[in-house]
Short mmCIF file of N, CA and C in Angstrom, two decimals:
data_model
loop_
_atom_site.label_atom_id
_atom_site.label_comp_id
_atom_site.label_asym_id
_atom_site.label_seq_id
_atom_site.Cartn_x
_atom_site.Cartn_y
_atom_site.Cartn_z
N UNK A 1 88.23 351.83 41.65
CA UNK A 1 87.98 352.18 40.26
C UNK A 1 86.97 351.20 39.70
N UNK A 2 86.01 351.56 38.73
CA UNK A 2 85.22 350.99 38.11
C UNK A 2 85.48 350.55 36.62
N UNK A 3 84.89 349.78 36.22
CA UNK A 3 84.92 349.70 34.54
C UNK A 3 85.36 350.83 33.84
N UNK A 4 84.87 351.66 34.04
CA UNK A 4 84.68 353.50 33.18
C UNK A 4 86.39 353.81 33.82
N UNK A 5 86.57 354.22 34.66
CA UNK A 5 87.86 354.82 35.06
C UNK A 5 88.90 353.97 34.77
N UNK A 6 88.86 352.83 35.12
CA UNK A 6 90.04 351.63 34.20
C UNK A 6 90.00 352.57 33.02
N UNK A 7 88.41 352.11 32.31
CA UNK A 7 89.07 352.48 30.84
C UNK A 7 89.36 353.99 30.35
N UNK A 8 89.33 354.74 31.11
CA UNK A 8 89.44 356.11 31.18
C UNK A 8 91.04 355.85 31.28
N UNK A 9 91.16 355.54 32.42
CA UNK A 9 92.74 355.40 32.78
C UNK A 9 94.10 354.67 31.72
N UNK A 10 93.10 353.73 30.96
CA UNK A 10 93.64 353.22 29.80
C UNK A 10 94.30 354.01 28.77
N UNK A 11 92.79 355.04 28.63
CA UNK A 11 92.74 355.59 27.50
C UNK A 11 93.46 357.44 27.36
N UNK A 12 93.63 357.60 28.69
CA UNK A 12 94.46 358.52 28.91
C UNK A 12 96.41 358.62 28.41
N UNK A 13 96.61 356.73 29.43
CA UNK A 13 97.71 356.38 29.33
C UNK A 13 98.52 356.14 27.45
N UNK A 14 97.34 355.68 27.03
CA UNK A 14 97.99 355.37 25.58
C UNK A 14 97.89 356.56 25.00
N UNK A 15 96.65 358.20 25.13
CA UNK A 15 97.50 359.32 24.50
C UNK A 15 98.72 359.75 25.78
N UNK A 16 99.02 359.93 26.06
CA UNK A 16 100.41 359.59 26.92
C UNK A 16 101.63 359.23 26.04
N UNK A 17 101.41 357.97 25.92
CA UNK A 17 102.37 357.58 25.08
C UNK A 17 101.88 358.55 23.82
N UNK A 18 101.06 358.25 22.96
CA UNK A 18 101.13 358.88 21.38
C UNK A 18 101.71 360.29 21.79
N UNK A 19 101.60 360.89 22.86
CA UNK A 19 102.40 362.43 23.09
C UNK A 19 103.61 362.23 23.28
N UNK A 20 104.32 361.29 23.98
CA UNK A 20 105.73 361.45 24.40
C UNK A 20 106.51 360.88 23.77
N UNK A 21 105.99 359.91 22.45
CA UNK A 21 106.93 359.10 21.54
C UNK A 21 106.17 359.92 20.24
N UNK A 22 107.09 360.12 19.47
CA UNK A 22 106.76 360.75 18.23
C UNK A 22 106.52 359.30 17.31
N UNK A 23 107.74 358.62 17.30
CA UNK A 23 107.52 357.59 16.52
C UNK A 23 107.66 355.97 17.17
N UNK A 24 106.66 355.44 17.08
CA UNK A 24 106.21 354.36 17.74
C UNK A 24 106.72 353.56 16.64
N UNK A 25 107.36 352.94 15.59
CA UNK A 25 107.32 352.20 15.21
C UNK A 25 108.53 351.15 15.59
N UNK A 26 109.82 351.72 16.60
CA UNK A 26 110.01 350.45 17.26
C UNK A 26 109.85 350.12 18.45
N UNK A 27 108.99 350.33 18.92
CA UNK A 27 107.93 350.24 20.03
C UNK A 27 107.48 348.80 20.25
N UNK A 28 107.51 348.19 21.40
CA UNK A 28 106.19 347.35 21.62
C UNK A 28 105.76 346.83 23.24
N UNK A 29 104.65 346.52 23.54
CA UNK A 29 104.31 346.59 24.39
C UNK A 29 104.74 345.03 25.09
N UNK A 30 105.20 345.06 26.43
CA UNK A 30 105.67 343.59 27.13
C UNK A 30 104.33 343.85 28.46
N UNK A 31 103.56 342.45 28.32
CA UNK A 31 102.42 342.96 29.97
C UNK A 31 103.28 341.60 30.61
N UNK A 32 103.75 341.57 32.12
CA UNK A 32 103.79 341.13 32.90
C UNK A 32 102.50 340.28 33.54
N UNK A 33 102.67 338.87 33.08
CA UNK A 33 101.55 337.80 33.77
C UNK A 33 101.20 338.23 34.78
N UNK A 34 99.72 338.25 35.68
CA UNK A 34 98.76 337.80 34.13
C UNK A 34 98.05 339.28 33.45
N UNK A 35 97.56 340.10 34.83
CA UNK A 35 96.86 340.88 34.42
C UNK A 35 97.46 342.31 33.52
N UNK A 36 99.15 342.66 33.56
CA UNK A 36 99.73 342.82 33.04
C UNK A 36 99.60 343.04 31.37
N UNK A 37 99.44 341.49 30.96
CA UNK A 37 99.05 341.62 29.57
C UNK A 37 97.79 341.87 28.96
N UNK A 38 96.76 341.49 29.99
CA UNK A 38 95.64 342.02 29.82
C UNK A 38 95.60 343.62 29.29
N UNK A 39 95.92 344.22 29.75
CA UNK A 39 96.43 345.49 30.18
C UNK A 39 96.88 346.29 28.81
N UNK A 40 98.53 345.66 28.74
CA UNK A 40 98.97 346.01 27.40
C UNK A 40 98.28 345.33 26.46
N UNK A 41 97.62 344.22 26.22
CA UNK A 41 96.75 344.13 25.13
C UNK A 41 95.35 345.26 24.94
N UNK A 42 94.65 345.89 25.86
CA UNK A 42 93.73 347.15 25.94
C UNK A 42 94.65 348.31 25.47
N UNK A 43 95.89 348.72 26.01
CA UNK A 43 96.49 349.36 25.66
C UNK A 43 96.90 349.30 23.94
N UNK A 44 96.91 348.63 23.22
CA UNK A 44 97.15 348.45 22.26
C UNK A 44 96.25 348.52 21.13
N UNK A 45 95.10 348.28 21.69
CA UNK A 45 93.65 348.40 20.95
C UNK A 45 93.32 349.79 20.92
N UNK A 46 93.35 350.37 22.33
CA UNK A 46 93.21 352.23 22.25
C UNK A 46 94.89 353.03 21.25
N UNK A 47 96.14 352.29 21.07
CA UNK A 47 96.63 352.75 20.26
C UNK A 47 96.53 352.81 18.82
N UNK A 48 95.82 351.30 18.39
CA UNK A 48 95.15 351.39 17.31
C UNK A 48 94.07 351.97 16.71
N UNK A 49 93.43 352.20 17.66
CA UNK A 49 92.13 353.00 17.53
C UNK A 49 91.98 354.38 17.44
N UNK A 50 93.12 354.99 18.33
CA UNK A 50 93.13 356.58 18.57
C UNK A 50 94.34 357.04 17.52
N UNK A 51 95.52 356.07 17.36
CA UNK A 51 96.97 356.79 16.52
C UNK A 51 96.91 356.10 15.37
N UNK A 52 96.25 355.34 14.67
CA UNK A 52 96.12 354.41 13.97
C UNK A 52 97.65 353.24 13.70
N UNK A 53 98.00 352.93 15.13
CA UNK A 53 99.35 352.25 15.31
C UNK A 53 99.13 351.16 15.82
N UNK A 54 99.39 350.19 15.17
CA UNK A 54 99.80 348.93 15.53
C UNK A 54 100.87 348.21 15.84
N UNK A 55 101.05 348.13 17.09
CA UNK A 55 102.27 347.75 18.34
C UNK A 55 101.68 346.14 18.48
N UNK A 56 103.36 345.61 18.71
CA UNK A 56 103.38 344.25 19.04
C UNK A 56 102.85 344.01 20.49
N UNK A 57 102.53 342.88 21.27
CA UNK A 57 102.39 342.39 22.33
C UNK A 57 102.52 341.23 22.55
N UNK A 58 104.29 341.37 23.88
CA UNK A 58 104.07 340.43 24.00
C UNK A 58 104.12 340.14 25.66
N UNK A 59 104.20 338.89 26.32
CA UNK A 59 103.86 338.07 27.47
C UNK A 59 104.60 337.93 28.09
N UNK A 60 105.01 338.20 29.63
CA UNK A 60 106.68 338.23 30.33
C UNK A 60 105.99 337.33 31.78
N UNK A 61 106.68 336.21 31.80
CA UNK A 61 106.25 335.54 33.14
C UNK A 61 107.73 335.45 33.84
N UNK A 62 107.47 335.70 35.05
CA UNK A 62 108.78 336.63 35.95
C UNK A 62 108.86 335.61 37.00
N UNK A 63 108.21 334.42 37.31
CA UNK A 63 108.26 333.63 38.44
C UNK A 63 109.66 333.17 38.80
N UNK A 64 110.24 332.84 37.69
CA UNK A 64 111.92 332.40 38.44
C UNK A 64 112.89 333.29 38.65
N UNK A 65 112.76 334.33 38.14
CA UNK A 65 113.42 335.39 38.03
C UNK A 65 113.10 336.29 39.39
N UNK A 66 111.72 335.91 40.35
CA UNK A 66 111.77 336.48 42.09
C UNK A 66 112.76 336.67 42.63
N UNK A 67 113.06 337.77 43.48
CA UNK A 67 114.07 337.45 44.70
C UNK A 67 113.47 336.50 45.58
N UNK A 68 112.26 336.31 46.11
CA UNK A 68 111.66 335.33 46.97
C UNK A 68 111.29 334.23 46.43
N UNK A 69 111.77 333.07 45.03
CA UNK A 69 111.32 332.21 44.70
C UNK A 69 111.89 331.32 45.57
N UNK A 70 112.83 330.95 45.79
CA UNK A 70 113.67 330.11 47.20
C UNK A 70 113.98 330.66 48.29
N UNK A 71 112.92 331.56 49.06
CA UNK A 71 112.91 331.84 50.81
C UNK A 71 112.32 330.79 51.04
N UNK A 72 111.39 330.08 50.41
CA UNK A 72 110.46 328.85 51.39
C UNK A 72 110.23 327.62 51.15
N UNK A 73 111.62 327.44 50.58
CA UNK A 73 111.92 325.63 50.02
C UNK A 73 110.96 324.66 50.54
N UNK A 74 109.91 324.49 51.59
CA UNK A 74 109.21 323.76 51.69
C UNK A 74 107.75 324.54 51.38
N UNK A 75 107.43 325.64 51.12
CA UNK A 75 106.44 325.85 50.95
C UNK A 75 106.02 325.31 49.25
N UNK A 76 104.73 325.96 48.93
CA UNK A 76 104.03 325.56 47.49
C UNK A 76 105.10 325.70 46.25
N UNK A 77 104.87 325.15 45.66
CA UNK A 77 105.79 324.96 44.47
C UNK A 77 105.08 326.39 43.85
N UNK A 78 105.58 327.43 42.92
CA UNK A 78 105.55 328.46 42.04
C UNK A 78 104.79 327.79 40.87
N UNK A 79 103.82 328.45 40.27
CA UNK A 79 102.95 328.11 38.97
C UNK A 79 103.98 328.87 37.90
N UNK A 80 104.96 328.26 36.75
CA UNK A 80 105.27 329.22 36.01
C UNK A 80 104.89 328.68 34.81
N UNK A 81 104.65 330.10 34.32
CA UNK A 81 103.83 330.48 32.78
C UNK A 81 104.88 330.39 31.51
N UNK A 82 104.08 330.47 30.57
CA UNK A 82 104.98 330.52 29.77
C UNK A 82 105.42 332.30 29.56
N UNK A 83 106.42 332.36 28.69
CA UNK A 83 107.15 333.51 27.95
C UNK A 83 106.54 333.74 26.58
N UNK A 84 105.43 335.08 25.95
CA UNK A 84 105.37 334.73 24.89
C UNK A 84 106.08 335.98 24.05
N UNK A 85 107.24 336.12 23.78
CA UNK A 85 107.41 337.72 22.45
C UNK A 85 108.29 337.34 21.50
N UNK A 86 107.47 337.42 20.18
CA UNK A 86 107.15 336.86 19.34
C UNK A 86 107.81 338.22 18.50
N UNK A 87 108.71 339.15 19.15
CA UNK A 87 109.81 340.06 18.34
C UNK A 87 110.83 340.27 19.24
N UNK A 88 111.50 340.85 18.28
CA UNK A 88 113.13 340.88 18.78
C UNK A 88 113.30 342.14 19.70
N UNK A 89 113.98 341.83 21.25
CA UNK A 89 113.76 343.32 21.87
C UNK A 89 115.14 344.14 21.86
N UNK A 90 115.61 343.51 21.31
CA UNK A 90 117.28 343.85 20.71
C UNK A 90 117.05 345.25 19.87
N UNK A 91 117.66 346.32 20.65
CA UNK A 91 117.18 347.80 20.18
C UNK A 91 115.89 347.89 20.26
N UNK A 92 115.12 347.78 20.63
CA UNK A 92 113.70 348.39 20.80
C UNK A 92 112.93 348.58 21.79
N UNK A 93 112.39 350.02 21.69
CA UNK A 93 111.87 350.91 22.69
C UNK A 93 110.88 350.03 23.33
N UNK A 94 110.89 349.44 24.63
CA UNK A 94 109.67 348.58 25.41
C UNK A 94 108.88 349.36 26.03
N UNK A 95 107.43 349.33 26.23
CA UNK A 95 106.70 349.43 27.23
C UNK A 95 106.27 348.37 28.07
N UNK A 96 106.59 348.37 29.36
CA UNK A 96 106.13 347.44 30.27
C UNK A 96 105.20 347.69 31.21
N UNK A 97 104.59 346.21 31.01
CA UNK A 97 103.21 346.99 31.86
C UNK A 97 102.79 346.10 32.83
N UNK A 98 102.29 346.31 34.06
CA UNK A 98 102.01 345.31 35.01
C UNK A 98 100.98 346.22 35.27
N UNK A 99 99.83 345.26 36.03
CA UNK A 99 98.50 346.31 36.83
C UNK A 99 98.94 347.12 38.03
N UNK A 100 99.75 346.61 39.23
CA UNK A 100 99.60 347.62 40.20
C UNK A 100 101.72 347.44 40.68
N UNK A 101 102.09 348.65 40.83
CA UNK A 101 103.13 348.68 41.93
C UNK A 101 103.20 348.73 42.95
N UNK A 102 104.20 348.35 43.54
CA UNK A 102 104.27 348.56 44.58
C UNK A 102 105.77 348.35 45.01
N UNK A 103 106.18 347.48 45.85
CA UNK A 103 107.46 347.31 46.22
C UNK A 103 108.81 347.51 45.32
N UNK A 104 108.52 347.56 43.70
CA UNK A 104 109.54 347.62 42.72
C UNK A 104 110.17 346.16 42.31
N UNK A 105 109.76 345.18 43.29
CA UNK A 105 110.72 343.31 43.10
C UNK A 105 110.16 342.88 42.13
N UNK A 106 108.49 343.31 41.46
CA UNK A 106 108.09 342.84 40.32
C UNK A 106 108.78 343.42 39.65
N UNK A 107 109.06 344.89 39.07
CA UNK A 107 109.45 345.15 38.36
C UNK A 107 111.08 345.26 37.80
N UNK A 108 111.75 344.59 39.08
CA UNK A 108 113.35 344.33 38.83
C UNK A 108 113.13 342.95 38.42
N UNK A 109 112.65 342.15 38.68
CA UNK A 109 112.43 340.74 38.23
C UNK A 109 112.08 340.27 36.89
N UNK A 110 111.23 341.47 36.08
CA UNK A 110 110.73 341.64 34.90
C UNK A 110 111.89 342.40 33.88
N UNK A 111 112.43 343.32 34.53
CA UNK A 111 113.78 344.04 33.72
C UNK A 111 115.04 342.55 34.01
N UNK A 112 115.00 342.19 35.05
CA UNK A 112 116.04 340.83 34.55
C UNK A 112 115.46 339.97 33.22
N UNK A 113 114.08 339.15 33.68
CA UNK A 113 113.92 338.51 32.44
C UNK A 113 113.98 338.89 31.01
N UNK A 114 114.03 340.59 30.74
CA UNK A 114 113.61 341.11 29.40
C UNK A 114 115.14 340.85 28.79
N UNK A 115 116.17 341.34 30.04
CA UNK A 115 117.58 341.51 29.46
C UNK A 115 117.87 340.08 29.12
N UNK A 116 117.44 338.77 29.61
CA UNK A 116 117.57 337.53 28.78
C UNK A 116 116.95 337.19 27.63
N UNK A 117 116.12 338.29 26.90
CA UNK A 117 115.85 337.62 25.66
C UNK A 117 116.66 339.06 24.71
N UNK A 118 117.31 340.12 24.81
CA UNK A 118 118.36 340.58 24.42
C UNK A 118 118.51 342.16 25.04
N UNK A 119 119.15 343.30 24.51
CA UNK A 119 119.02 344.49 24.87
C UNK A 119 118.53 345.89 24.05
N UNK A 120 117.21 346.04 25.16
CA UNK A 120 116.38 347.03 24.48
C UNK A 120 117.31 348.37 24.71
N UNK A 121 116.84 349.24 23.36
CA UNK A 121 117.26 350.70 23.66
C UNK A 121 116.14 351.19 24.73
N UNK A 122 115.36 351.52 25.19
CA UNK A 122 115.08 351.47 26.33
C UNK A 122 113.68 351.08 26.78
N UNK A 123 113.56 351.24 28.03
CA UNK A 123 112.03 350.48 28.37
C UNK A 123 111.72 351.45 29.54
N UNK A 124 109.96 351.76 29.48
CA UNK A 124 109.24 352.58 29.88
C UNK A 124 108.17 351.76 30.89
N UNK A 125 108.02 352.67 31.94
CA UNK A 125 107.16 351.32 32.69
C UNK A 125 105.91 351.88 33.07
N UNK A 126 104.71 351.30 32.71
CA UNK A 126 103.33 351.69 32.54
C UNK A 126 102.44 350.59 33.64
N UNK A 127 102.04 350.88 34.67
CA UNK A 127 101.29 350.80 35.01
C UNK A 127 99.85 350.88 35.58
N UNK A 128 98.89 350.34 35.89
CA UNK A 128 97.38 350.85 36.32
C UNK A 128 97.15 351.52 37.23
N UNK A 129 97.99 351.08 38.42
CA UNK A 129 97.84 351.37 39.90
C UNK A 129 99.48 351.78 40.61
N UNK A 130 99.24 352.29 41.38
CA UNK A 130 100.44 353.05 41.78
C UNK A 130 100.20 352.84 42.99
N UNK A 131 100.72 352.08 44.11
CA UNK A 131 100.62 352.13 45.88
C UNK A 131 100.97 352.61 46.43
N UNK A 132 102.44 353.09 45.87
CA UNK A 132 103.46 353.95 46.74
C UNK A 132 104.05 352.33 47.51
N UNK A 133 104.78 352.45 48.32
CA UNK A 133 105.71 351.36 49.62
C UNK A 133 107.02 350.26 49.11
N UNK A 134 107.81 351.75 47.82
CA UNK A 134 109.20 351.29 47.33
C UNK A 134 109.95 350.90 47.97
N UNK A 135 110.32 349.51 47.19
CA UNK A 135 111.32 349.32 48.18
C UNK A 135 112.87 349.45 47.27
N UNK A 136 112.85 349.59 46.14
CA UNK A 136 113.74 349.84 45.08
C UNK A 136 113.43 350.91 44.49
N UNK A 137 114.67 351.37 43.97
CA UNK A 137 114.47 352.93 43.19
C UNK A 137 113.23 352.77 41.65
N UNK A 138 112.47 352.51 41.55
CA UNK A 138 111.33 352.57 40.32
C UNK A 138 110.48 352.89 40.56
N UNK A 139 110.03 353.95 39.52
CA UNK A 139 109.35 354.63 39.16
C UNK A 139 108.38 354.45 37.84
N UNK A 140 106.67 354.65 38.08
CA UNK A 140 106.39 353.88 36.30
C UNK A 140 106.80 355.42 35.09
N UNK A 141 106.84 355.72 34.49
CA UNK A 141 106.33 356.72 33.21
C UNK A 141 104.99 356.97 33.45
N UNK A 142 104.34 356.27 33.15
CA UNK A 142 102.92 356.08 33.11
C UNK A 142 102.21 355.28 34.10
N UNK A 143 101.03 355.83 34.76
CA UNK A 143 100.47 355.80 35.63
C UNK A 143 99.21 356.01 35.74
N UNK A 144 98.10 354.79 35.53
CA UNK A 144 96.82 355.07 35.38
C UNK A 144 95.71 355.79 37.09
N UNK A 145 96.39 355.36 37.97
CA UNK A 145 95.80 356.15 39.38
C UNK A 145 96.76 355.92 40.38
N UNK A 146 97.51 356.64 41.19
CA UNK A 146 98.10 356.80 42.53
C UNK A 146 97.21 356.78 43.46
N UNK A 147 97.54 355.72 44.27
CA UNK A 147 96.30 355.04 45.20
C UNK A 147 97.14 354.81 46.67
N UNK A 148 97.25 355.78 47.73
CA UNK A 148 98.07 355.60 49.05
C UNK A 148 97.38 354.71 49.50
N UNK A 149 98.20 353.92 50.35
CA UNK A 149 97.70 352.81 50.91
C UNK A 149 98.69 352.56 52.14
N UNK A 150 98.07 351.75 53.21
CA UNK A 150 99.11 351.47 54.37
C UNK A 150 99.73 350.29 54.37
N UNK A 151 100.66 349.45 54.77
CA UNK A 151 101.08 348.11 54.34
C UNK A 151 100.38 346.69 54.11
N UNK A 152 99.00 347.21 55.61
CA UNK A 152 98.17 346.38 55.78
C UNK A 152 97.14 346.11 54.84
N UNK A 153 97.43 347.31 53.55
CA UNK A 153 96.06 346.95 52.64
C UNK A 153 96.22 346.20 51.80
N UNK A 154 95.86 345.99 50.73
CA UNK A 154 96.25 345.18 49.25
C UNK A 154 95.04 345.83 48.19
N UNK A 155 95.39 345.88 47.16
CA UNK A 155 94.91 346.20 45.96
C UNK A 155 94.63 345.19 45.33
N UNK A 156 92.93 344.86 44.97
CA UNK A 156 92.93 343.59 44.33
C UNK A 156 92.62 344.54 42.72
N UNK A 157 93.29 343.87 41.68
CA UNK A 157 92.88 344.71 40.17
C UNK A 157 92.25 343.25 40.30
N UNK A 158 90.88 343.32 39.03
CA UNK A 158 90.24 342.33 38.50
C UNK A 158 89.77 343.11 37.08
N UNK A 159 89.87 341.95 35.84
CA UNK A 159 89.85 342.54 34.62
C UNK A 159 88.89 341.28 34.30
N UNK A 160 88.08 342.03 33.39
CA UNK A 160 86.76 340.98 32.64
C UNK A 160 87.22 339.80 32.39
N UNK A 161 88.30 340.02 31.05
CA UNK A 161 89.17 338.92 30.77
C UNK A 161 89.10 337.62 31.29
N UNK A 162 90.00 337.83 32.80
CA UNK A 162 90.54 336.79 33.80
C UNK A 162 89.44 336.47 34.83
N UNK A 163 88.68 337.94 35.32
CA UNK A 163 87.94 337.64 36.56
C UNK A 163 86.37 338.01 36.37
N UNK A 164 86.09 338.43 35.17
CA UNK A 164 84.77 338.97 34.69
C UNK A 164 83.99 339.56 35.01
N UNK A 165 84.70 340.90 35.72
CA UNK A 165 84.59 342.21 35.51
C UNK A 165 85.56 342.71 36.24
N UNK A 166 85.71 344.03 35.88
CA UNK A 166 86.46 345.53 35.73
C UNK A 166 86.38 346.22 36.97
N UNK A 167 87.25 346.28 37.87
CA UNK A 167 87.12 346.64 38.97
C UNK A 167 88.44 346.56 39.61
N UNK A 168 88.78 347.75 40.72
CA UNK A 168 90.10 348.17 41.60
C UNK A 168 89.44 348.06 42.77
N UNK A 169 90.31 347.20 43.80
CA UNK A 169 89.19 347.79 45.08
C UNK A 169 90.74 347.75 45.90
N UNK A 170 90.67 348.58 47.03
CA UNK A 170 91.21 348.51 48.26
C UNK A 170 90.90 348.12 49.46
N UNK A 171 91.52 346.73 49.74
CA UNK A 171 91.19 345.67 50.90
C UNK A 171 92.16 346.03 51.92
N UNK A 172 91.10 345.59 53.52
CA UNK A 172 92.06 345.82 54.36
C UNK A 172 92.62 344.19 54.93
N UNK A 173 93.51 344.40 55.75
CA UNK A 173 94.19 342.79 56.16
C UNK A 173 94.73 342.55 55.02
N UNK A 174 96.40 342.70 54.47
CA UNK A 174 96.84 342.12 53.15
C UNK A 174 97.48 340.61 53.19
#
């Protein structure tokens, strides 16, 4: 994917949402570090822009919350980020967003950390990229491209933001 189809894919996903939620106002968007929030912050700009709605965003760093943070007690120490949401998710409808799926461990790791800051009425899971190679029952809502891939590949997302420029590619050797 290029610049254009990201933002195509963006801009699809947020009327998506404005179709399947009538009322967004207890809504808000959680992006999963890093590119994640990148993500739901674009997402949020095309909701403002297209529904004239302004949704919170906030920042979910999932590093301790891994199933694999202690398989390799001598390997590299984990970089963890901070946590930033800056509203209450106690009753309120989440969208979560990470750039690419795949195995589902990000996204059980991210539904643990959310349930420690309280309990949403429910949460919707939006992502860019779709790999397919579940290894847990999840599924996103939203889905900016379904991209098959074999185990050996990897999906690098790169966003202006972080890596300065806009681009999906599919690598082989993961």
């Amino acid at each position: 994917m290029d610049a254009s189809r990201i933002e195509a894919s963006l801009r699809r996903i947020a009327h998506e949402i404005l179709e399947r939620n009538r009322d967004l106002s207890d809504m808000a968007l959680v992006g999963i570090r890093t590119r994640g929030v990148v993500i739901a912050e674009r997402i949020a700009r095309v909701l403002q822009e297209a529904g004239g709605v302004t949704m919170p965003v906030g920042s979910l760093d999932i590093t301790l919350y891994r199933d694999d943070y202690m398989r390799t007690p001598v390997g590299p120490q984990p970089v963890v980020r901070s946590t930033d949401i800056r509203f209450s998710v106690e009753g309120r409808r989440l969208l979560l967003v990470d750039d690419v799926l795949y195995t589902g461990r990000t996204i059980r790791a991210a539904l643990d950390a959310i349930i420690d800051y309280g309990r949403p009425r429910s949460i919707q899971l939006i992502v860019l990229v779709d790999r397919g190679h579940r290894e847990l029952p999840i599924k996103a809502d939203y889905v900016g491209k379904n991209l098959p891939t074999s185990q050996e590949q990897s999906v690098q997302v790169r966003l202006t933001e972080i890596d300065g420029l806009d681009e999906v590619q599919l690598e082989e050797g993961a």
